[in-house]
Short mmCIF file of C-alpha atoms in Angstrom, two decimals:
data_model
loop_
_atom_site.label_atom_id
_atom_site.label_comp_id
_atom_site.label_asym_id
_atom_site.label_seq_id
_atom_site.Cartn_x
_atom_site.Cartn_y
_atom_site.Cartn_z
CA UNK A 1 101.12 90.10 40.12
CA UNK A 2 102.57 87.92 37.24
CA UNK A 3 103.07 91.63 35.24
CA UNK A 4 105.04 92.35 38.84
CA UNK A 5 106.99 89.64 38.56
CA UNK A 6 108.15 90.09 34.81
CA UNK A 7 109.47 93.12 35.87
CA UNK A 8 111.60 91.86 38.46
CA UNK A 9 113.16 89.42 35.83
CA UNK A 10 113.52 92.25 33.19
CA UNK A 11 115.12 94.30 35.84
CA UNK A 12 117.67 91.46 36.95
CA UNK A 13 118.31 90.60 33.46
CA UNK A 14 117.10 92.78 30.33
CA UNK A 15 118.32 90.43 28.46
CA UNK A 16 116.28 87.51 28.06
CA UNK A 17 112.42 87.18 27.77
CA UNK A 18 110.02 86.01 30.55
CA UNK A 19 108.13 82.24 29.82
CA UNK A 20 106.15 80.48 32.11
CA UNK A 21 104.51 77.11 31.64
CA UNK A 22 100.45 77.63 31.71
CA UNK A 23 98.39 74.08 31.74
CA UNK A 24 94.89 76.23 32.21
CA UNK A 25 94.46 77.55 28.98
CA UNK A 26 90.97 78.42 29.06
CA UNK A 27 91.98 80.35 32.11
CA UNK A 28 95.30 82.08 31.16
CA UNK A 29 93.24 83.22 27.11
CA UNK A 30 90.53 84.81 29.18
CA UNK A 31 92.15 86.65 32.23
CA UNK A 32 94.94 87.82 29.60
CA UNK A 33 97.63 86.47 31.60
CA UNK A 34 99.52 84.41 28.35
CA UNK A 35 99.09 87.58 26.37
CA UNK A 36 101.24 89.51 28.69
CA UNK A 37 104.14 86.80 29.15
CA UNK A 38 106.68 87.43 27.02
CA UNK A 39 106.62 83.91 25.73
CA UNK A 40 103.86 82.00 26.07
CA UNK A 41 104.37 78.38 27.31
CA UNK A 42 101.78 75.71 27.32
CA UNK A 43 101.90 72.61 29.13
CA UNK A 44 100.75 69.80 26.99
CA UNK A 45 97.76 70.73 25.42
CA UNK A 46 98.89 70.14 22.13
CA UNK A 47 94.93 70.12 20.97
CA UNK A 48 95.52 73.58 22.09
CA UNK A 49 98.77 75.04 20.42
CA UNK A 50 96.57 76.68 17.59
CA UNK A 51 93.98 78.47 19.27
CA UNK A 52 96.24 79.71 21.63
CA UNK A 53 98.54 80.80 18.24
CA UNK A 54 95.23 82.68 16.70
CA UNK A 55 94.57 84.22 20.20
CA UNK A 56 97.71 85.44 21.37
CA UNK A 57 99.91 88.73 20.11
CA UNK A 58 103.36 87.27 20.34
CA UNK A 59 102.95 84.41 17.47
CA UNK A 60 104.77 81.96 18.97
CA UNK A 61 104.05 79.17 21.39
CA UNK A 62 106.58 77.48 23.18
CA UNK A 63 106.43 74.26 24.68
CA UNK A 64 106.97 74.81 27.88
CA UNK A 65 106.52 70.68 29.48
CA UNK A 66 105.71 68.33 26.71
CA UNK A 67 104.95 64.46 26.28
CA UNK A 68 104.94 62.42 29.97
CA UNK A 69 105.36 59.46 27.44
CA UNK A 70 105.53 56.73 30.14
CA UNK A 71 107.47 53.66 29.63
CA UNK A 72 109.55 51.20 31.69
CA UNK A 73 113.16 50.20 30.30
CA UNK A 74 112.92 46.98 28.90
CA UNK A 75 108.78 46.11 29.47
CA UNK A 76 106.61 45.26 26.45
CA UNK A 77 103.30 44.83 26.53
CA UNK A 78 101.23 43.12 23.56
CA UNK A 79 99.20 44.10 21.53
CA UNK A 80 100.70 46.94 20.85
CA UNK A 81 98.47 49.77 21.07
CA UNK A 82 98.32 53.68 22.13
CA UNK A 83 96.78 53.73 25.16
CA UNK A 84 96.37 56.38 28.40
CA UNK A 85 96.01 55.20 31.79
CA UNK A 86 97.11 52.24 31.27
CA UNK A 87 98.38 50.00 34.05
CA UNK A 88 98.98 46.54 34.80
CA UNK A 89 99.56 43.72 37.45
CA UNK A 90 103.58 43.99 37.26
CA UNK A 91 103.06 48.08 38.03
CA UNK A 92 105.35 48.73 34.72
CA UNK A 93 104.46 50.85 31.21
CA UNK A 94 105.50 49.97 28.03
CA UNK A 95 108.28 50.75 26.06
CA UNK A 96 107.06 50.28 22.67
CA UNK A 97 106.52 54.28 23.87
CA UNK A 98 102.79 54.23 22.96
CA UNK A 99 101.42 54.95 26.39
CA UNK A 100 100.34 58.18 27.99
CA UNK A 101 98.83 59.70 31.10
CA UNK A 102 95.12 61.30 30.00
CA UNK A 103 96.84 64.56 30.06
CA UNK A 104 99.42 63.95 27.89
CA UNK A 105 100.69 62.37 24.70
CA UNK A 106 103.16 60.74 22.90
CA UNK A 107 106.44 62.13 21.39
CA UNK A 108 105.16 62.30 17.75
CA UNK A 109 102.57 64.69 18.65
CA UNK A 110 105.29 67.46 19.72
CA UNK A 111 107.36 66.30 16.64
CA UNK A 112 104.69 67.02 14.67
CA UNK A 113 103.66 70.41 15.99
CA UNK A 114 107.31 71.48 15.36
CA UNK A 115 107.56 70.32 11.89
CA UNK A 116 104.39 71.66 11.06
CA UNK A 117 104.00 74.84 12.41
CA UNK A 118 106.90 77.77 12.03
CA UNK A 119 105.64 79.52 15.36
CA UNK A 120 106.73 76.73 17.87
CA UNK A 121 110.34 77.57 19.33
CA UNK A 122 110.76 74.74 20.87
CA UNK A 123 109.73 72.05 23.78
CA UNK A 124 111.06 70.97 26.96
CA UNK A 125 110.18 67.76 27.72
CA UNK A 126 108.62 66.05 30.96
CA UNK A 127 111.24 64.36 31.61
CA UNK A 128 115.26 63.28 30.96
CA UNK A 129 115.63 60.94 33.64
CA UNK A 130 113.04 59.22 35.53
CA UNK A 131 112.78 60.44 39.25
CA UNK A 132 111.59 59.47 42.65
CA UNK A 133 108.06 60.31 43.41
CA UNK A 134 105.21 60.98 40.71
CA UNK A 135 104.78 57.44 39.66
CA UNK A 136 101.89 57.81 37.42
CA UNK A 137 99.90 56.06 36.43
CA UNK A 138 99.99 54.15 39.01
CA UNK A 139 99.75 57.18 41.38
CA UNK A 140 96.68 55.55 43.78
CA UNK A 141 96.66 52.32 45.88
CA UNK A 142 99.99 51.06 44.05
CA UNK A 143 102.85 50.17 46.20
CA UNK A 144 105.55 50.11 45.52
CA UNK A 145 105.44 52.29 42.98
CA UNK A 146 107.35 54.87 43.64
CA UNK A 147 109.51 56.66 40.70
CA UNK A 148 108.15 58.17 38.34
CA UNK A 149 108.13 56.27 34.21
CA UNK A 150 108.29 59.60 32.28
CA UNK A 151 112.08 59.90 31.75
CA UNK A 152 113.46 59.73 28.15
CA UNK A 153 116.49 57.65 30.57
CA UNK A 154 115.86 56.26 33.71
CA UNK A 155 116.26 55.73 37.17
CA UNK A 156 119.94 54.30 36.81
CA UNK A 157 120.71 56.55 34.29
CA UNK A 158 120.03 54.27 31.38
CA UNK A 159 118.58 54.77 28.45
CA UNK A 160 114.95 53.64 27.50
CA UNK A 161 114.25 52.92 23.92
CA UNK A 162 112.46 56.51 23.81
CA UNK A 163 115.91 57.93 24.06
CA UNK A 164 116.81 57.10 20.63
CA UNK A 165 113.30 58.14 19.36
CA UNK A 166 114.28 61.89 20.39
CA UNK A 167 117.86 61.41 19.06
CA UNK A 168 116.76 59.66 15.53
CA UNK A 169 114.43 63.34 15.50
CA UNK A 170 116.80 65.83 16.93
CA UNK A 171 120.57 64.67 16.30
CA UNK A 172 121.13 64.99 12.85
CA UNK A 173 124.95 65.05 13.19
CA UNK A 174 124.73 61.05 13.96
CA UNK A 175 123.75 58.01 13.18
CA UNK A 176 120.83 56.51 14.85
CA UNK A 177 119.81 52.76 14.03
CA UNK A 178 117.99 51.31 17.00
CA UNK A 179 115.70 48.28 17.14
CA UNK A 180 113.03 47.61 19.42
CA UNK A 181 112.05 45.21 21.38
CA UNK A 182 114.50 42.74 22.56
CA UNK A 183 114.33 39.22 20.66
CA UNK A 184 114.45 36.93 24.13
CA UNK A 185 110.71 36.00 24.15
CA UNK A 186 110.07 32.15 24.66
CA UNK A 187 106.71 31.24 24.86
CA UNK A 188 105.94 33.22 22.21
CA UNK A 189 106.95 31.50 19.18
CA UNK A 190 104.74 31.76 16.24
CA UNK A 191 103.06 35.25 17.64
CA UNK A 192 103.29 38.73 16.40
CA UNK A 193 105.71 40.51 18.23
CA UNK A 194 106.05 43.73 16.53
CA UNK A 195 108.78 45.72 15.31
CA UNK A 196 109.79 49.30 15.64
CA UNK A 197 113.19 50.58 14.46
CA UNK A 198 113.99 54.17 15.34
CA UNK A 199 116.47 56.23 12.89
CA UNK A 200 117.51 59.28 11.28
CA UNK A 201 117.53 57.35 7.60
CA UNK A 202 114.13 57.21 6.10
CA UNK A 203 113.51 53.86 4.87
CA UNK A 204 115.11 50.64 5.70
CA UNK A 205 114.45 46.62 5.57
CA UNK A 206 113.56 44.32 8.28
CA UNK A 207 114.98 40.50 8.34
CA UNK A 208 113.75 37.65 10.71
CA UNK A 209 116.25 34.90 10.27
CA UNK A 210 117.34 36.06 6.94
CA UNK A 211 113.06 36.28 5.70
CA UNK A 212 112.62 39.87 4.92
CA UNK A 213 109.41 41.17 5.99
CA UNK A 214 109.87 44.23 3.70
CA UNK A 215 110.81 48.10 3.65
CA UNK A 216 109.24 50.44 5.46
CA UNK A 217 109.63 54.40 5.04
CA UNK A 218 108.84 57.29 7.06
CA UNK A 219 105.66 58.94 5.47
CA UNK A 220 102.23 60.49 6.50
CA UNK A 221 99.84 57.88 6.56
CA UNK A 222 99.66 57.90 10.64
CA UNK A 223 101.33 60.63 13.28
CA UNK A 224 103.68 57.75 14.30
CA UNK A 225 104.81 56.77 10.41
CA UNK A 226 106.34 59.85 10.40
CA UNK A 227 108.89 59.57 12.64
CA UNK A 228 109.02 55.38 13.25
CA UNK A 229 109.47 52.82 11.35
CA UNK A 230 107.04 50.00 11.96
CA UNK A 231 106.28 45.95 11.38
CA UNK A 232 103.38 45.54 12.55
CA UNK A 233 102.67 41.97 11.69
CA UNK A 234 106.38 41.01 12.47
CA UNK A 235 106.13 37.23 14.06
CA UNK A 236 108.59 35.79 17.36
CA UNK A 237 110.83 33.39 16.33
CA UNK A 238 114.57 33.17 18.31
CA UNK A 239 117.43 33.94 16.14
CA UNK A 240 118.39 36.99 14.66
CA UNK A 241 116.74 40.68 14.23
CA UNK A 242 118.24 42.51 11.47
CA UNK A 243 117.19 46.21 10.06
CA UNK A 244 119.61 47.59 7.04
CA UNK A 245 118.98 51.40 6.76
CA UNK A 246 118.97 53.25 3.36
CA UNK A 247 119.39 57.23 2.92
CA UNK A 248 117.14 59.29 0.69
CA UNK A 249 119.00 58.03 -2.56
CA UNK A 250 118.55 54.34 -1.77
CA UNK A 251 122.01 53.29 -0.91
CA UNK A 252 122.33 50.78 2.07
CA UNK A 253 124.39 52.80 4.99
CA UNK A 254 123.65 51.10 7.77
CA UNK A 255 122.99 48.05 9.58
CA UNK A 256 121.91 46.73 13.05
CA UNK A 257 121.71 43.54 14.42
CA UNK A 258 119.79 42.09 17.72
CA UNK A 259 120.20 38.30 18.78
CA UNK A 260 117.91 36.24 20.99
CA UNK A 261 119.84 35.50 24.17
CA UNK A 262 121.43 32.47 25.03
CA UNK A 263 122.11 31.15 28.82
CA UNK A 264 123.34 33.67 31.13
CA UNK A 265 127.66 33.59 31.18
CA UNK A 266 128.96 36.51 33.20
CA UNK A 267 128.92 39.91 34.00
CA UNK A 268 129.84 42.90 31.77
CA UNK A 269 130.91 45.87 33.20
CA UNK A 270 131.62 49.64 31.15
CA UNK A 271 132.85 52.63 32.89
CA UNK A 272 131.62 55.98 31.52
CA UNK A 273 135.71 57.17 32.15
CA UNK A 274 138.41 54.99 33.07
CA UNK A 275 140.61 57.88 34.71
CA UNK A 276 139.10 59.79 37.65
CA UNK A 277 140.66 62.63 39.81
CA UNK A 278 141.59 61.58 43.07
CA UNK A 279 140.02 64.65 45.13
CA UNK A 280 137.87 62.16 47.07
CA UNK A 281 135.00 63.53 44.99
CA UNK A 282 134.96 62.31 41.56
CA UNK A 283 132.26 59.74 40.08
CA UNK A 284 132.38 56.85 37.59
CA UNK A 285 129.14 55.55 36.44
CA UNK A 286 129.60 51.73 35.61
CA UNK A 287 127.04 50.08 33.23
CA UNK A 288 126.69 46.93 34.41
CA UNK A 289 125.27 44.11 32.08
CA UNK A 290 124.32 40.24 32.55
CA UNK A 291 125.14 38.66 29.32
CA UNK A 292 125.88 35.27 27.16
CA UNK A 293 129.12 33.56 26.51
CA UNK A 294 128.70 35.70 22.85
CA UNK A 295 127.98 38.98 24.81
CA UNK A 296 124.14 39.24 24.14
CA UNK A 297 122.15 40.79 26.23
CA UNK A 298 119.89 38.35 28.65
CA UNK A 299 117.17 40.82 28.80
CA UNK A 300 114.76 39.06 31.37
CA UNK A 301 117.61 38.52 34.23
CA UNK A 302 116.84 39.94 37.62
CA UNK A 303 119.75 37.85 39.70
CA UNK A 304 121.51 39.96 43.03
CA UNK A 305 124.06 40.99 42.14
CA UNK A 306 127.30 41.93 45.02
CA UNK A 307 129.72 44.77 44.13
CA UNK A 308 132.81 45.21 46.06
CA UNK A 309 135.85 48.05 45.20
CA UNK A 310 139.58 47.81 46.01
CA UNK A 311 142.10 50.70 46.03
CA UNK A 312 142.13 53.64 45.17
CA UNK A 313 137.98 54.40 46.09
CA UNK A 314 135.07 53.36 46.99
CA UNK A 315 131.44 52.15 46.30
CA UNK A 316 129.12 55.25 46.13
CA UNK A 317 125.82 53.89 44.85
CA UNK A 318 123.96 51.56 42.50
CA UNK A 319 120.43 51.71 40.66
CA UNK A 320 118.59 49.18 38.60
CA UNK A 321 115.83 51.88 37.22
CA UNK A 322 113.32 49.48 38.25
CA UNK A 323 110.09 51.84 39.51
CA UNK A 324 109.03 49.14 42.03
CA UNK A 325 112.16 48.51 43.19
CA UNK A 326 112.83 48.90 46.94
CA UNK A 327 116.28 47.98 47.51
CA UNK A 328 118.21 50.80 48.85
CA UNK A 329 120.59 52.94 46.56
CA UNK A 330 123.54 52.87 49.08
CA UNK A 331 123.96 49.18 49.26
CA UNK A 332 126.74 47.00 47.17
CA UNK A 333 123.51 44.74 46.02
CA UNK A 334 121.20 45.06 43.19
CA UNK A 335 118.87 42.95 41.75
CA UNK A 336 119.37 43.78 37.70
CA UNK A 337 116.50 44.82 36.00
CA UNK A 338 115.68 43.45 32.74
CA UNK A 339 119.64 42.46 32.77
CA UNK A 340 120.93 45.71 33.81
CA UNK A 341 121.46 48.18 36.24
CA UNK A 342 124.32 50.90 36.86
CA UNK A 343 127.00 51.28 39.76
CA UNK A 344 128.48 54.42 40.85
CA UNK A 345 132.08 54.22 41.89
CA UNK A 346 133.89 57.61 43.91
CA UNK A 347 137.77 58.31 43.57
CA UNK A 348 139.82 58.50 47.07
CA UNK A 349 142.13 61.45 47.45
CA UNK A 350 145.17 59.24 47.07
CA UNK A 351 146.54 58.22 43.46
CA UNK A 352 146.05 54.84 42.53
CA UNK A 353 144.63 52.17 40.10
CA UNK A 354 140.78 51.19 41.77
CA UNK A 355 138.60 48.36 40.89
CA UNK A 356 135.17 47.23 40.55
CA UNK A 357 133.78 43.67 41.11
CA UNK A 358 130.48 42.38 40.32
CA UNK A 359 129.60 39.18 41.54
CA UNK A 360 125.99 36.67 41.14
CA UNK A 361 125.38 33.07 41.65
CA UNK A 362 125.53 31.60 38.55
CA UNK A 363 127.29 33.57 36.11
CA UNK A 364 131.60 34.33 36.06
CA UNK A 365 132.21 37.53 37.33
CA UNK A 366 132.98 41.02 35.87
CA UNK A 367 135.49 43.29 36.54
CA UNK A 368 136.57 46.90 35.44
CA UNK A 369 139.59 48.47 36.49
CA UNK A 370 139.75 52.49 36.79
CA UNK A 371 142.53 55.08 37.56
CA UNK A 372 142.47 58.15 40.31
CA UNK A 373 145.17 60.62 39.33
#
């Protein structure tokens, strides 16, 4: 049957090969079904990419679903440690991107299989965005879980920190320089609140409030040295996050800056486009932020938020990327999740300037003003 079914493809179009993803591996090496694919794809597995390599006539392996990293935008949880399964009370995963379902693994372990072996082609990961349904782990007695955590961006089409972990490995036409977590954490003074910066430079310096806490550089000493760097025994105290990246000659390049947050001011909102084309059809993703008078980030705000559009449009939709979240996408109201969530504008089919209010109790609100042409 699956022989059958190659054919069909070949005969449709000779010009691409056959690959199907194949999570029984015992199963598919015995019955000789991966030997007769034209490229064989294994899902996950990585303990597996070898044997199947030594077995197999094509010499190659593709990765045909790779990762299910699970993480929540925004959620830490401390200690920091690699874990599968994991779940706790508030139903969220961590996004110090060190958590797993059994089945699968963390990003470094595909990283690594590429680097280190010329006969992978290539991986598609499980998944871009998050999505509804599939919410593991929390996939038994856990309402209201809902959507799944595996997306390298999520629900409301914003990045996770993951995102840049993929980009600092894959991108090497741009600058990546991303620091992780957020610095808003009180109650935790005087603990270790570790830090992970994600970039295509290999080495670069921490500072806590002007104290350096060192240089780090990307080596072999663990899977996730190579491709992170890590401060493990960094310490919580508000103020300012600093990382200064240096290329492979030692020159400082680059530097990034993240600021404890200050009281809650207004509302920031950025359009993805700021000319649509009025054919009643067009979309403008707004990314909407609750921030200080200075513009930080408050990454632990959750207020409602109210959206409203004059003119030339209309509201479409809004998303939070919040996996428990029940409030319904169709809405103009939104709670924010850790300080942000994502608003969908649509153009009319009449020309005309359109804009998009966010209002909360508490904080001045944000506007953005868009064009349908």
């Amino acid at each position: 049957m699956a022989k059958f079914l190659q054919d069909i493809c070949h005969r449709e179009d000779p010009t691409r090969p056959v690959t199907c993803g194949m999570d029984q591996v015992s199963c598919v090496l015995a019955n000789g079904f991966a030997a007769m694919i034209d490229i064989p794809g294994l899902n996950y597995r990585t303990q597996r990419y070898k044997e199947s390599y030594d077995q197999l006539p094509q010499n190659l392996i593709l990765g045909s679903e790779t990762a299910s990293t699970v993480s929540s935008r925004g959620v830490y949880k401390f200690p920091v440690e690699e874990k599968k399964g994991a779940k706790y009370e508030d139903h969220q995963c961590s996004s110090y991107d060190v958590e797993a379902c059994p089945w699968s693994n963390i990003p470094d372990e595909d990283f690594a299989l590429a680097n280190d072996n010329h006969w992978t082609i290539g991986q598609f990961v499980w998944t871009g965005f998050d999505y509804l349904g599939e919410p593991s782990p929390y996939d038994v007695n856990s309402w209201p879980n809902h959507s799944s955590m595996f997306g390298i961006i999520d629900l409301a089409s914003i990045p996770k920190d993951r995102y840049y972990l993929y980009r600092s490995v894959w991108n090497k036409n741009a600058e990546t320089l991303h620091i992780l977590p957020h610095w808003t954490w009180p109650g935790r003074e005087g603990e270790v609140t570790p830090v992970f910066v994600y970039t295509n430079y290999p080495t670069a310096e921490l500072f806590i409030n002007g104290k350096s806490y060192g240089k780090q550089s990307k080596n072999n000493s663990s899977l996730k040295s190579r491709y992170r760097l890590m401060w493990m025994d960094a310490v919580y105290e508000p103020g300012e996050v600093k990382v200064v990246a240096y290329n492979k000659d030692g020159k400082a390049v680059a530097e990034k800056t993240v600021r404890t947050a200050g009281k809650p001011h207004h509302i920031e909102l950025v359009s993805n486009r700021n000319e649509l084309t009025a054919d009643g059809k067009d979309l403008a993703y707004v990314t909407v932020k609750v921030v200080d008078k200075d513009g930080n980030l408050c990454p632990t705000d959750s207020r409602l938020i109210h959206f409203s559009v004059k003119g030339a449009g209309k509201f479409r939709a809004v998303a939070n990327g919040d996996p428990t979240n029940l409030e319904q996408f169709h809405l103009p109201k939104m709670h924010a999740f850790h300080g942000m969530l994502t608003a969908i504008v649509q153009a009319g089919e009449i020309a005309g300037d359109l804009v998009l209010t966010a209002k909360a109790s508490g904080v001045k609100t944000g506007t953005v003003h868009l064009q349908a042409k």
